Amino acid sequence: MQSDDVIWSVINSQFCSYKVKTATQNFCRNEYNVTGFCNRQSCPLANSRYATVREKEGVLYLYVKTIERAHTPAKMWEKIRLSENYSKALEQIDKELIYWPNFIIHKCKQRVTKITQYLIKMRRMKLRQEPKLVGVKKKLDRREATRERKALSAAHLEKSIEKELIERLKSKAYGDAPLNVNESVWQAILDREKGEKQEKEQVGTEEELSMEDDETEEEDEEEEEEEMEGEFVSDLSDLEDVVDEVSEDESEDLSESENSQPKTLLGKRKAKPPAKAPPRKRVEKPKGPKVSVEYEQELEGVPISRSELANW
């Protein structure tokens, strides 16, 4: 049979695994303790009739222990779920602990009040957008970094081996069709070579097209320059024609004056006819606008009268 006094005498005077001694007061770490203090009324081990309130995943439960279930430790505590409404939860406590000591009832109500307060505070904190603190596992990070380094070195080694084998197959070190090579690998190498050849051909054709485009642009520029030079030459040819006409008129006047002189001055000898100028090749006039040239003569040192200035 359970004796509360004997249990408390042992716990108080000798040893208890839940007791925490301090300079001012002793505390209890038992999860069923309703106050957290180590004394006769609050000890859940030394009281065969005991009640407390606990919270699991945001839900409040009332735990009740009676002496009738003391012989079955697995079923010693009766678990009663309390309402989420604070006033209804207090009413449930009064109903379940109707003939219990006032100390237990009061402490259970205090515990319900405290737990509801910190649950409300937790809900408010969840609604706020606060930074989440995540622990850093240095050993795990170091282990993953070494694994990544080893995997990279292995991948580099495999790639270098594959590159060397492909170069040997390309150079036909093992013949045109090696026997020990997988057909898919060999076909992949051939397809890759074909793709490289096609890319080179496409690049060559693109370069040729670009060269042809450059040549056509240069030819167009040269034709434009020749047209501009032809117009300039046509203007100069018109000037030359005007000068040729003036020189021909002067030569005709000279020849007429020589023919009009008396033959007696020359005596019996006949004057030689003037040497005819060789016929000049006329430049065909290109079709274009005619240019008229005007010459202006400036008289220096001649004073100008007022009447001339007025008529200027």
Coordinates of C-alpha atoms in Angstrom, one line a residue:
M1 CA 0.0 0.0 0.0
Q2 CA 1.2 3.5 -0.9
S3 CA 2.1 5.8 2.0
D4 CA 2.6 9.5 1.1
D5 CA 4.4 10.4 4.3
V6 CA 7.0 7.7 3.9
I7 CA 7.7 8.7 0.3
W8 CA 8.0 12.4 1.2
S9 CA 10.4 11.7 4.1
V10 CA 12.7 9.8 1.8
I11 CA 12.5 12.5 -1.0
N12 CA 12.9 15.4 1.4
S13 CA 15.7 14.1 3.6
Q14 CA 17.6 11.7 1.3
F15 CA 17.6 11.8 -2.5
C16 CA 15.2 12.7 -5.4
S17 CA 16.3 12.6 -9.1
Y18 CA 13.9 15.5 -9.9
K19 CA 15.1 17.8 -7.2
V20 CA 17.2 20.9 -8.1
K21 CA 18.8 22.6 -5.0
T22 CA 19.6 26.3 -5.0
A23 CA 20.8 28.8 -2.3
T24 CA 17.3 30.1 -1.7
Q25 CA 14.8 27.4 -2.7
N26 CA 14.5 23.9 -4.1
F27 CA 12.8 23.2 -7.5
C28 CA 11.3 20.1 -9.1
R29 CA 11.9 19.0 -12.7
N30 CA 9.0 16.5 -12.8
E31 CA 6.7 17.2 -15.8
Y32 CA 3.6 16.6 -13.8
N33 CA 4.5 19.1 -11.0
V34 CA 1.7 21.8 -11.0
T35 CA 3.9 24.6 -9.5
G36 CA 7.5 23.7 -10.2
F37 CA 8.5 23.9 -6.5
C38 CA 9.8 21.0 -4.4
N39 CA 7.4 20.9 -1.3
R40 CA 4.9 18.6 0.3
Q41 CA 1.8 20.0 -1.4
S42 CA 3.3 20.3 -4.9
C43 CA 5.2 16.9 -5.1
P44 CA 3.4 14.6 -7.6
L45 CA 5.2 11.5 -6.2
A46 CA 4.3 12.0 -2.5
N47 CA 0.6 12.8 -3.2
S48 CA -1.7 9.9 -4.2
R49 CA -4.5 12.4 -5.1
Y50 CA -3.0 14.9 -7.6
A51 CA -4.0 17.0 -10.7
T52 CA -2.2 19.1 -13.2
V53 CA -2.6 20.8 -16.6
R54 CA -0.3 20.2 -19.5
E55 CA -0.1 21.4 -23.1
K56 CA 0.6 19.2 -26.2
E57 CA 0.7 20.8 -29.7
G58 CA -1.4 23.8 -28.7
V59 CA -4.1 21.7 -26.9
L60 CA -4.7 21.8 -23.1
Y61 CA -5.2 18.6 -21.1
L62 CA -6.1 18.0 -17.5
Y63 CA -4.3 15.1 -15.9
V64 CA -5.8 13.6 -12.8
K65 CA -4.3 10.9 -10.5
T66 CA -6.3 8.9 -7.9
I67 CA -5.3 6.3 -5.4
E68 CA -7.5 3.7 -7.1
R69 CA -5.1 3.5 -10.1
A70 CA -1.9 3.5 -8.0
H71 CA -1.3 -0.2 -8.7
T72 CA -1.2 0.3 -12.5
P73 CA 1.5 2.9 -13.3
A74 CA 0.7 2.8 -17.0
K75 CA -2.9 4.0 -16.4
M76 CA -2.2 6.1 -13.3
W77 CA -3.0 9.5 -15.0
E78 CA -6.4 10.2 -16.5
K79 CA -6.2 12.5 -19.5
I80 CA -9.1 15.0 -20.0
R81 CA -9.1 17.5 -22.9
L82 CA -10.0 21.1 -22.0
S83 CA -11.9 23.5 -24.2
E84 CA -10.1 26.1 -26.3
N85 CA -12.3 28.8 -24.7
Y86 CA -10.7 30.0 -21.6
S87 CA -13.9 30.4 -19.5
K88 CA -15.2 27.0 -20.5
A89 CA -11.8 25.4 -19.6
L90 CA -12.1 26.9 -16.1
E91 CA -15.6 25.6 -15.8
Q92 CA -14.4 22.1 -16.8
I93 CA -11.7 22.2 -14.0
D94 CA -14.3 23.2 -11.4
K95 CA -16.5 20.3 -12.6
E96 CA -13.8 17.7 -12.7
L97 CA -12.2 18.7 -9.4
I98 CA -15.4 19.5 -7.5
Y99 CA -14.4 17.9 -4.1
W100 CA -10.7 18.4 -4.4
P101 CA -8.5 20.7 -2.2
N102 CA -8.7 24.4 -3.1
F103 CA -4.9 24.5 -3.5
I104 CA -5.0 22.0 -6.4
I105 CA -7.9 23.7 -8.1
H106 CA -6.4 27.2 -7.8
K107 CA -3.0 26.1 -9.1
C108 CA -4.6 24.2 -12.1
K109 CA -6.5 27.4 -13.0
Q110 CA -3.3 29.5 -12.7
R111 CA -1.5 27.0 -15.0
V112 CA -4.4 27.2 -17.6
T113 CA -4.1 31.0 -17.5
K114 CA -0.4 31.0 -18.0
I115 CA -0.4 28.4 -20.8
T116 CA -3.2 30.3 -22.7
Q117 CA -1.2 33.5 -22.5
Y118 CA 1.9 32.0 -24.0
L119 CA -0.1 30.2 -26.7
I120 CA -1.6 33.6 -27.8
K121 CA 1.8 35.1 -27.8
M122 CA 3.1 32.3 -30.0
R123 CA 0.3 32.8 -32.5
R124 CA 1.1 36.5 -32.7
M125 CA 4.8 35.8 -33.3
K126 CA 3.9 33.4 -36.1
L127 CA 1.9 36.1 -37.9
R128 CA 4.9 38.4 -37.8
Q129 CA 7.5 38.1 -40.6
E130 CA 10.6 37.6 -38.6
P131 CA 13.8 36.1 -39.9
K132 CA 14.1 32.4 -39.3
L133 CA 17.2 31.2 -37.5
V134 CA 18.8 28.1 -39.0
G135 CA 21.6 26.3 -37.3
V136 CA 24.8 25.8 -39.2
K137 CA 26.2 22.3 -39.2
K138 CA 29.9 22.7 -39.9
K139 CA 30.8 19.1 -39.8
L140 CA 28.1 18.2 -42.4
D141 CA 29.1 21.1 -44.6
R142 CA 32.7 20.0 -44.5
R143 CA 31.8 16.4 -45.3
E144 CA 29.7 17.5 -48.3
A145 CA 32.5 19.8 -49.6
T146 CA 35.0 16.9 -49.5
R147 CA 32.5 14.7 -51.3
E148 CA 32.0 17.3 -54.0
R149 CA 35.8 17.7 -54.4
K150 CA 36.3 14.0 -54.9
A151 CA 33.4 13.8 -57.3
L152 CA 34.8 16.7 -59.4
S153 CA 38.3 15.1 -59.5
A154 CA 36.7 11.7 -60.6
A155 CA 34.7 13.5 -63.3
H156 CA 37.8 15.3 -64.6
L157 CA 39.6 12.0 -64.7
E158 CA 36.8 10.3 -66.6
K159 CA 36.6 13.2 -69.1
S160 CA 40.3 13.2 -69.7
I161 CA 40.2 9.4 -70.3
E162 CA 37.2 9.8 -72.7
K163 CA 39.0 12.6 -74.5
E164 CA 42.1 10.6 -75.0
L165 CA 40.2 7.6 -76.3
I166 CA 38.2 9.8 -78.7
E167 CA 41.4 11.3 -80.0
R168 CA 42.9 7.8 -80.6
L169 CA 39.8 6.7 -82.4
K170 CA 39.9 9.9 -84.5
S171 CA 43.5 9.3 -85.4
K172 CA 42.6 5.7 -86.3
A173 CA 45.1 4.3 -84.0
Y174 CA 42.9 1.2 -83.6
G175 CA 42.0 0.9 -87.3
D176 CA 39.0 2.0 -89.3
A177 CA 36.5 0.0 -87.2
P178 CA 37.9 -1.2 -83.8
L179 CA 36.4 -4.4 -82.5
N180 CA 36.4 -3.6 -78.7
V181 CA 34.6 -0.3 -79.1
N182 CA 30.9 -0.1 -78.6
E183 CA 29.0 0.7 -81.8
S184 CA 27.0 3.5 -80.2
V185 CA 30.3 5.3 -79.1
W186 CA 31.8 4.8 -82.5
Q187 CA 28.6 6.1 -84.2
A188 CA 28.6 9.1 -81.9
I189 CA 32.2 9.9 -82.9
L190 CA 31.3 9.7 -86.6
D191 CA 28.3 11.9 -86.2
R192 CA 30.3 14.4 -84.3
E193 CA 32.9 14.5 -87.1
K194 CA 30.2 15.0 -89.7
G195 CA 28.7 17.8 -87.6
E196 CA 32.1 19.5 -87.3
K197 CA 32.5 19.3 -91.1
Q198 CA 29.1 20.7 -91.8
E199 CA 29.8 23.6 -89.4
K200 CA 33.1 24.3 -91.2
E201 CA 31.3 24.3 -94.6
Q202 CA 28.6 26.6 -93.3
V203 CA 31.3 29.0 -91.9
G204 CA 33.1 28.9 -95.3
T205 CA 29.9 29.7 -97.3
E206 CA 29.1 32.5 -94.9
E207 CA 32.6 34.0 -95.4
E208 CA 32.3 33.8 -99.2
L209 CA 28.9 35.5 -99.1
S210 CA 30.3 38.2 -96.9
M211 CA 33.2 38.7 -99.3
E212 CA 30.8 38.9 -102.3
D213 CA 28.7 41.4 -100.5
D214 CA 31.9 43.5 -99.8
E215 CA 32.9 43.3 -103.5
T216 CA 29.5 44.4 -104.7
E217 CA 29.5 47.3 -102.3
E218 CA 33.0 48.4 -103.5
E219 CA 31.9 48.2 -107.2
D220 CA 28.8 50.3 -106.4
E221 CA 31.1 52.9 -104.7
E222 CA 33.5 52.9 -107.7
E223 CA 30.6 53.4 -110.2
E224 CA 29.3 56.3 -108.2
E225 CA 32.8 57.9 -108.1
E226 CA 33.1 57.4 -111.9
E227 CA 29.8 59.1 -112.5
M228 CA 30.9 62.0 -110.4
E229 CA 34.2 62.3 -112.3
G230 CA 32.3 62.1 -115.7
E231 CA 30.2 65.1 -114.7
F232 CA 33.3 67.0 -113.7
V233 CA 35.0 66.1 -117.0
S234 CA 32.0 67.2 -119.0
D235 CA 32.1 70.6 -117.4
L236 CA 35.9 70.8 -118.2
S237 CA 35.2 69.7 -121.8
D238 CA 32.7 72.5 -122.3
L239 CA 35.3 75.0 -121.1
E240 CA 37.9 73.5 -123.5
D241 CA 35.4 73.8 -126.5
V242 CA 34.8 77.5 -125.7
V243 CA 38.6 78.1 -125.6
D244 CA 39.1 76.1 -128.9
E245 CA 36.4 78.2 -130.7
V246 CA 38.1 81.5 -129.5
S247 CA 41.5 80.3 -130.7
E248 CA 40.1 79.2 -134.2
D249 CA 38.5 82.7 -134.6
E250 CA 41.8 84.3 -133.9
S251 CA 43.7 82.1 -136.3
E252 CA 41.1 82.9 -139.1
D253 CA 41.5 86.7 -138.5
L254 CA 45.3 86.3 -138.8
S255 CA 45.1 84.4 -142.0
E256 CA 42.8 87.0 -143.6
S257 CA 45.1 89.9 -142.6
E258 CA 48.1 88.1 -144.2
N259 CA 46.2 87.5 -147.5
S260 CA 45.1 91.1 -147.8
Q261 CA 48.8 92.4 -147.8
P262 CA 50.1 93.6 -151.3
K263 CA 52.1 91.0 -153.3
T264 CA 54.6 93.8 -154.5
L265 CA 56.3 93.7 -151.2
L266 CA 57.3 90.1 -151.6
G267 CA 58.6 90.8 -155.3
K268 CA 58.4 88.0 -157.8
R269 CA 58.4 85.3 -155.2
K270 CA 55.0 84.1 -154.2
A271 CA 54.3 84.0 -150.5
K272 CA 54.0 80.7 -149.1
P273 CA 50.6 79.8 -148.0
P274 CA 50.2 79.7 -144.2
A275 CA 50.7 76.4 -142.7
K276 CA 47.4 74.9 -141.9
A277 CA 47.0 73.7 -138.3
P278 CA 46.4 70.0 -138.0
P279 CA 42.8 69.2 -137.4
R280 CA 42.0 68.8 -133.8
K281 CA 40.1 65.9 -132.5
R282 CA 37.0 67.2 -131.0
V283 CA 35.9 65.5 -127.8
E284 CA 32.4 64.3 -128.0
K285 CA 30.3 66.4 -125.7
P286 CA 28.6 64.2 -123.1
K287 CA 25.0 64.8 -122.5
G288 CA 24.7 67.0 -119.5
P289 CA 24.1 70.5 -118.3
K290 CA 26.0 73.3 -120.0
V291 CA 28.2 75.6 -118.0
S292 CA 28.8 79.2 -118.9
V293 CA 31.9 80.9 -117.6
E294 CA 32.1 84.7 -117.0
Y295 CA 35.3 86.6 -116.4
E296 CA 35.4 89.6 -114.2
Q297 CA 38.2 92.2 -114.3
E298 CA 38.9 94.3 -111.3
L299 CA 40.4 97.7 -111.8
E300 CA 42.8 98.7 -109.1
G301 CA 43.7 102.3 -108.3
V302 CA 40.9 103.9 -110.4
P303 CA 38.8 106.3 -108.3
I304 CA 35.1 106.0 -108.5
S305 CA 32.9 109.1 -108.8
R306 CA 29.8 109.8 -106.7
S307 CA 27.5 109.3 -109.7
E308 CA 29.0 105.9 -110.4
L309 CA 28.6 105.0 -106.7
A310 CA 25.0 106.1 -106.9
N311 CA 24.4 104.0 -110.0
W312 CA 26.3 101.0 -108.6

